[in-house]
Structure formats: C-alpha cells, structure tokens
Short mmCIF file of C-alpha atoms in Angstrom, two decimals:
data_model
loop_
_atom_site.label_atom_id
_atom_site.label_comp_id
_atom_site.label_asym_id
_atom_site.label_seq_id
_atom_site.Cartn_x
_atom_site.Cartn_y
_atom_site.Cartn_z
CA MET A 1 137.58 30.04 162.89
CA ALA A 2 138.28 29.95 166.96
CA SER A 3 137.95 32.92 168.87
CA ALA A 4 140.53 34.95 169.80
CA SER A 5 141.63 34.77 173.71
CA PRO A 6 140.17 37.30 175.97
CA ALA A 7 143.62 38.56 176.85
CA ALA A 8 144.35 38.91 173.28
CA GLU A 9 140.61 41.05 172.52
CA PHE A 10 141.53 43.13 175.78
CA ASP A 11 145.07 44.21 174.33
CA ASP A 12 143.46 44.85 170.83
CA ILE A 13 140.74 47.79 172.56
CA ALA A 14 142.95 48.79 175.30
CA PRO A 15 143.55 52.34 173.64
CA VAL A 16 139.82 53.05 173.47
CA TYR A 17 138.33 50.79 176.31
CA ASP A 18 138.31 53.88 178.72
CA ALA A 19 136.36 56.22 176.69
CA SER A 20 133.78 53.43 175.56
CA ARG A 21 132.78 53.16 179.13
CA GLY A 22 132.12 56.23 180.51
CA GLY A 23 135.89 57.62 180.86
CA THR A 24 137.89 59.78 184.06
CA ASP A 25 134.35 60.64 185.59
CA ARG A 26 132.43 57.22 185.49
CA ALA A 27 136.06 55.94 187.15
CA ALA A 28 135.85 58.63 189.74
CA GLY A 29 132.59 57.59 190.47
CA PHE A 30 133.43 54.06 190.97
CA ALA A 31 136.46 55.41 193.49
CA GLU A 32 133.72 57.56 195.17
CA GLN A 33 131.94 54.52 195.76
CA LEU A 34 134.86 52.14 197.02
CA ALA A 35 136.67 54.08 198.79
CA PRO A 36 134.61 54.35 202.00
CA LEU A 37 134.61 50.74 202.32
CA LEU A 38 138.29 50.39 202.20
CA ASP A 39 140.96 50.95 205.02
CA PRO A 40 143.33 53.27 204.01
CA SER A 41 145.88 51.69 206.12
CA HIS A 42 146.32 48.52 204.29
CA PRO A 43 146.72 48.20 200.68
CA VAL A 44 144.14 47.49 198.05
CA LEU A 45 144.37 44.14 195.59
CA ASP A 46 142.62 45.40 192.06
CA VAL A 47 141.82 42.08 190.42
CA GLY A 48 141.58 42.64 186.91
CA VAL A 49 142.52 46.33 187.30
CA GLY A 50 142.39 46.56 183.58
CA THR A 51 143.94 50.48 182.53
CA GLY A 52 144.10 51.40 186.20
CA ILE A 53 141.91 53.87 185.69
CA VAL A 54 139.54 53.07 188.57
CA ALA A 55 142.97 52.22 190.80
CA GLU A 56 144.18 55.76 189.81
CA GLN A 57 141.16 57.37 191.21
CA LEU A 58 141.49 55.20 194.39
CA THR A 59 144.95 56.12 194.63
CA ALA A 60 143.98 60.18 194.61
CA ARG A 61 141.49 59.23 197.70
CA GLY A 62 144.75 58.01 199.94
CA HIS A 63 144.67 54.29 199.09
CA THR A 64 147.66 52.25 197.79
CA VAL A 65 146.93 49.92 195.11
CA VAL A 66 148.29 47.01 193.30
CA GLY A 67 146.83 45.50 190.78
CA VAL A 68 146.88 42.09 188.22
CA ASP A 69 145.09 41.80 185.00
CA LEU A 70 145.46 39.38 182.24
CA SER A 71 145.95 41.66 179.48
CA PRO A 72 149.64 43.32 178.50
CA GLY A 73 147.77 46.05 176.42
CA MET A 74 145.72 47.07 179.24
CA LEU A 75 148.34 46.69 181.62
CA ALA A 76 150.46 48.81 179.33
CA LEU A 77 148.44 51.72 180.17
CA ALA A 78 147.79 50.90 184.03
CA ARG A 79 151.49 51.12 184.43
CA GLN A 80 151.47 54.79 182.87
CA ARG A 81 149.12 55.80 186.40
CA LEU A 82 150.38 53.01 188.75
CA GLY A 83 154.27 52.65 188.07
CA ASP A 84 155.55 49.19 189.06
CA ARG A 85 151.99 48.12 191.24
CA VAL A 86 150.95 46.37 188.63
CA ALA A 87 151.58 43.17 187.20
CA VAL A 88 150.27 40.23 184.62
CA GLY A 89 147.97 37.69 186.30
CA ASP A 90 145.16 35.31 186.17
CA ALA A 91 142.05 36.25 188.54
CA CYS A 92 141.88 32.33 188.54
CA ARG A 93 145.05 31.79 189.82
CA LEU A 94 146.94 35.09 191.41
CA PRO A 95 150.08 35.47 192.02
CA VAL A 96 149.70 36.29 195.48
CA ARG A 97 150.85 34.79 198.68
CA THR A 98 148.17 33.29 200.79
CA ALA A 99 146.15 35.03 203.30
CA SER A 100 148.44 38.14 202.38
CA VAL A 101 145.51 40.34 201.72
CA ALA A 102 143.28 42.58 203.83
CA GLN A 103 141.17 43.86 200.74
CA ALA A 104 140.46 43.42 197.09
CA VAL A 105 138.18 45.15 194.56
CA SER A 106 137.23 43.88 190.96
CA THR A 107 135.45 46.57 189.03
CA TRP A 108 133.58 44.87 185.39
CA LEU A 109 135.64 41.59 185.76
CA LEU A 110 133.54 38.59 186.29
CA HIS A 111 131.21 39.20 183.10
CA THR A 112 134.15 39.09 180.79
CA GLY A 113 134.48 35.33 181.12
CA PRO A 114 136.56 33.65 184.26
CA ASP A 115 135.32 30.79 186.00
CA ARG A 116 133.54 32.21 189.20
CA THR A 117 134.24 29.74 191.32
CA SER A 118 138.12 29.48 190.71
CA VAL A 119 137.75 33.39 191.11
CA PHE A 120 136.03 33.02 194.62
CA ARG A 121 138.40 30.21 195.47
CA GLU A 122 141.36 32.21 194.92
CA MET A 123 139.97 35.24 196.57
CA ALA A 124 139.18 33.14 199.85
CA ARG A 125 143.04 31.72 199.65
CA VAL A 126 144.57 35.13 199.35
CA LEU A 127 142.31 37.10 201.79
CA ARG A 128 143.12 37.05 205.32
CA PRO A 129 139.79 35.57 207.30
CA GLY A 130 137.94 38.55 207.78
CA GLY A 131 139.06 40.42 204.61
CA ARG A 132 136.75 41.90 202.24
CA TYR A 133 136.04 41.34 198.34
CA LEU A 134 134.74 44.40 196.67
CA VAL A 135 132.95 43.47 193.25
CA VAL A 136 131.33 46.39 190.86
CA PRO A 137 129.19 44.16 188.48
CA ALA A 138 128.80 45.31 184.82
CA ARG A 139 125.55 43.86 184.39
CA GLY A 140 123.65 44.35 187.99
CA ARG A 141 121.23 46.59 186.49
CA ARG A 142 120.33 46.42 183.15
CA PRO A 143 119.44 49.74 181.24
CA THR A 144 115.78 49.57 179.64
CA ASP A 145 116.79 52.63 176.76
CA ASP A 146 116.34 51.45 173.37
CA ILE A 147 120.19 50.71 172.93
CA GLY A 148 119.87 48.71 176.15
CA ARG A 149 116.72 46.69 175.08
CA ILE A 150 118.60 45.45 171.87
CA VAL A 151 122.27 44.66 173.65
CA GLY A 152 120.45 42.98 176.59
CA ALA A 153 118.58 40.65 174.02
CA LEU A 154 121.88 39.91 172.11
CA GLU A 155 123.64 38.95 175.78
CA ASP A 156 120.97 36.66 176.49
CA ARG A 157 120.96 34.78 173.13
CA LEU A 158 124.87 34.70 173.51
CA ASP A 159 124.72 33.70 177.41
CA PRO A 160 121.63 32.04 177.51
CA GLU A 161 122.49 30.09 180.87
CA GLY A 162 123.66 33.44 182.47
CA ARG A 163 127.45 32.37 182.88
CA ARG A 164 128.36 35.96 181.85
CA GLN A 165 125.98 37.48 184.03
CA ASP A 166 127.38 39.06 187.36
CA GLY A 167 124.80 40.38 189.31
CA PRO A 168 123.73 39.29 193.10
CA ASP A 169 121.64 36.19 191.75
CA HIS A 170 124.44 34.63 190.17
CA LEU A 171 127.43 35.43 192.29
CA VAL A 172 126.16 35.21 196.01
CA PRO A 173 125.81 31.28 195.83
CA VAL A 174 129.17 30.70 194.49
CA ALA A 175 130.46 33.19 196.82
CA VAL A 176 128.84 31.47 199.74
CA ALA A 177 130.13 27.66 198.61
CA GLU A 178 133.74 29.07 198.39
CA GLY A 179 133.51 30.60 202.50
CA PHE A 180 132.15 33.85 201.81
CA ALA A 181 129.75 35.75 203.53
CA TYR A 182 127.87 38.07 201.74
CA ALA A 183 126.88 41.75 203.22
CA GLY A 184 124.81 42.96 200.71
CA THR A 185 125.34 45.85 198.14
CA ALA A 186 126.43 49.21 198.77
CA SER A 187 126.70 52.97 197.74
CA GLU A 188 124.47 52.12 194.79
CA ARG A 189 124.21 55.41 192.66
CA PRO A 190 122.46 56.36 189.34
CA THR A 191 125.44 57.24 186.47
CA ALA A 192 124.68 58.39 182.96
CA PHE A 193 126.95 58.64 179.95
CA GLU A 194 125.99 59.04 175.93
CA VAL A 195 126.57 56.76 172.99
CA SER A 196 124.78 56.66 169.89
CA PRO A 197 123.39 53.56 168.38
CA ARG A 198 125.79 53.63 165.64
CA ALA A 199 129.07 53.87 167.82
CA MET A 200 127.17 51.20 169.88
CA ALA A 201 126.97 48.95 166.39
CA GLU A 202 130.31 49.33 165.67
CA SER A 203 131.21 48.40 169.14
CA LEU A 204 129.83 44.75 168.26
CA THR A 205 132.42 44.24 166.02
CA GLY A 206 135.39 46.55 166.84
CA GLY A 207 136.19 43.92 170.08
CA LEU A 208 134.38 46.79 172.38
CA PHE A 209 131.72 43.94 173.02
CA THR A 210 132.76 41.02 172.19
CA GLY A 211 136.20 41.18 173.82
CA ALA A 212 133.67 40.40 177.09
CA TRP A 213 131.65 37.64 175.11
CA GLN A 214 133.69 35.84 173.06
CA VAL A 215 131.43 35.76 170.12
CA ALA A 216 132.01 32.71 167.88
CA GLY A 217 130.05 30.27 165.69
CA GLU A 218 127.74 31.08 162.52
CA ALA A 219 124.80 31.68 165.07
CA GLY A 220 126.53 33.96 167.83
CA HIS A 221 127.95 36.10 164.30
CA ALA A 222 124.56 36.02 162.97
CA ALA A 223 123.10 37.51 166.42
CA VAL A 224 125.51 40.13 166.31
CA ALA A 225 124.75 41.19 162.88
CA ARG A 226 121.08 40.97 163.54
CA ALA A 227 121.73 43.70 166.62
CA ARG A 228 123.71 45.49 164.81
CA GLU A 229 120.94 46.20 161.33
CA GLN A 230 118.70 46.88 165.16
CA LEU A 231 120.66 49.75 166.48
CA LEU A 232 121.13 51.11 163.08
CA ALA A 233 117.64 51.02 162.35
CA LEU A 234 116.92 53.59 165.39
CA PRO A 235 115.76 56.58 164.77
CA ASP A 236 118.57 59.29 164.52
CA PRO A 237 121.26 56.67 164.75
CA ASP A 238 124.00 59.14 164.91
CA THR A 239 122.31 60.98 168.15
CA PRO A 240 124.03 60.27 171.17
CA ARG A 241 121.30 58.56 173.66
CA VAL A 242 121.99 59.50 177.18
CA ARG A 243 122.45 56.13 178.89
CA ARG A 244 120.97 55.80 182.65
CA MET A 245 122.26 52.80 184.68
CA ALA A 246 123.10 51.97 188.43
CA ASP A 247 126.15 51.43 189.82
CA PHE A 248 126.54 49.48 193.10
CA VAL A 249 129.29 47.52 194.68
CA MET A 250 128.73 44.24 196.18
CA VAL A 251 130.07 43.23 199.81
CA PHE A 252 131.67 39.89 200.05
CA THR A 253 133.83 38.65 203.34
CA ARG A 254 135.86 35.88 204.14
CA GLY A 255 134.76 33.72 206.84
CA SER A 256 137.36 33.04 209.23
#
C-alpha cells in the first residue's frame, strides 16, 4: 500500500505535534537562539512554518514573520498565531519573488524529506545577495539515552543513505554547491524534555514519527514494529525519561 503524502501525514498529527516536540518552552528556546541572528528591520521568511509556534515566539521578540508550509492542517494552527501572514507553499517551489527576502529560517524542516538541492536552490533564488538562511536541524546531535538509541537505530534502517539526516555533514556540501557560504553553527544550547518509552512507541505508528519518515513496504513496517517491541521492553515503560539533546543553528549566507 502506498504511503500517504507528507502533507497528509502532518495534517493528521497537527493537533498533537507541538506537545510531542517540547511545546512552547522548546519553541521559545529556538526563538531565543534565532532572534540574535536576525535583523528586526527586515521581515523573516519561515520556510516550513508548521503550526507557527516558533514564528509566534519570534514575533513576540520584535520580528515580523511570514511563513509557508505544505500542510494545510499545520497552517490552520499557524493562522491562529500569525493571522494572514502564512500560506500554503512547497519549500522546493516557493511562492516568493526572486531576490525579495533578506533573511529566512527553517526549524526542523529538512529531515522531513524535501529534496535538499531544490530547497537550497530555491533559497538562493529568493534571498538577496548576502541574505541569511538559518537552519535548526532536527538530528544534528543524536541523543544517546535508551529511547534515543532505539529510535536512532530505526532511523538508520529506514534511511541507510542519510537522505533525511540534516546535520552539517549532510547539508553543507549541498548548500555550498548552490552558492551559499557556511558560517558554522551558532547558539548551541542543551535542551531536555520528557517522554515515556510507551509514548514513543505509540508515536511510531501514530504518525508523530512516520509523518517525517514515510515508512513503506514490509521491511519498513517490520522495522517499526521491532522498535516498538524494544521500547516497550525497556524497564518502566510508562515512566517518562528526561531526554537530553543539543539544539543549535546552522548559518548559511547567500553569495553575491
């Protein structure tokens, strides 16, 4: 059976997405990292704005944010936060004029499956010379807790070529080939949130995980089922674990 489209998957999980990813506290942390790297005198284009939770936090810090996302379900929530400053749009074919943007951000976008080359090519098109593209990766620092080890092994099985890995090793060569200079990482900070093995096991088949990974075929579904079994076999599967990670920003500058 064919997998659902990424937009449809995220439409389904939109109502619970924020809570599953650290909620307002984590979004505020992302905004604290991004805000010092942005110029408040220019609007910010949020590519993959999702529910608008990070854009809302940037707005509260004095930035004007406009956003695009492929999922109407996620955008329905973003409109509650940002009003009419959001629109349906594909990161690979942005509904934005050439050289019209001074700065853009993406938080947890590039692990969800868009073609990286197309994304960076579009960003090079819409950004002005010298414009910045700030990327918060989802998998730049892999957690090493018991849940993290199981989920990380599943990710490797589902994505053996690393096409959904979004750390510097995977993104920088693509960005440079499309005319960006890489200025390194900024604002790295530790973060933590709680989740139980059972809750993570449920997310594997409830869309919170598969929405990003497009699990397909018998081998893929078998790998997910095995990971569920491993999670539920952990000690005290109903007890939340504190998952410790490191969030950071990758800084790309469009060439002249």
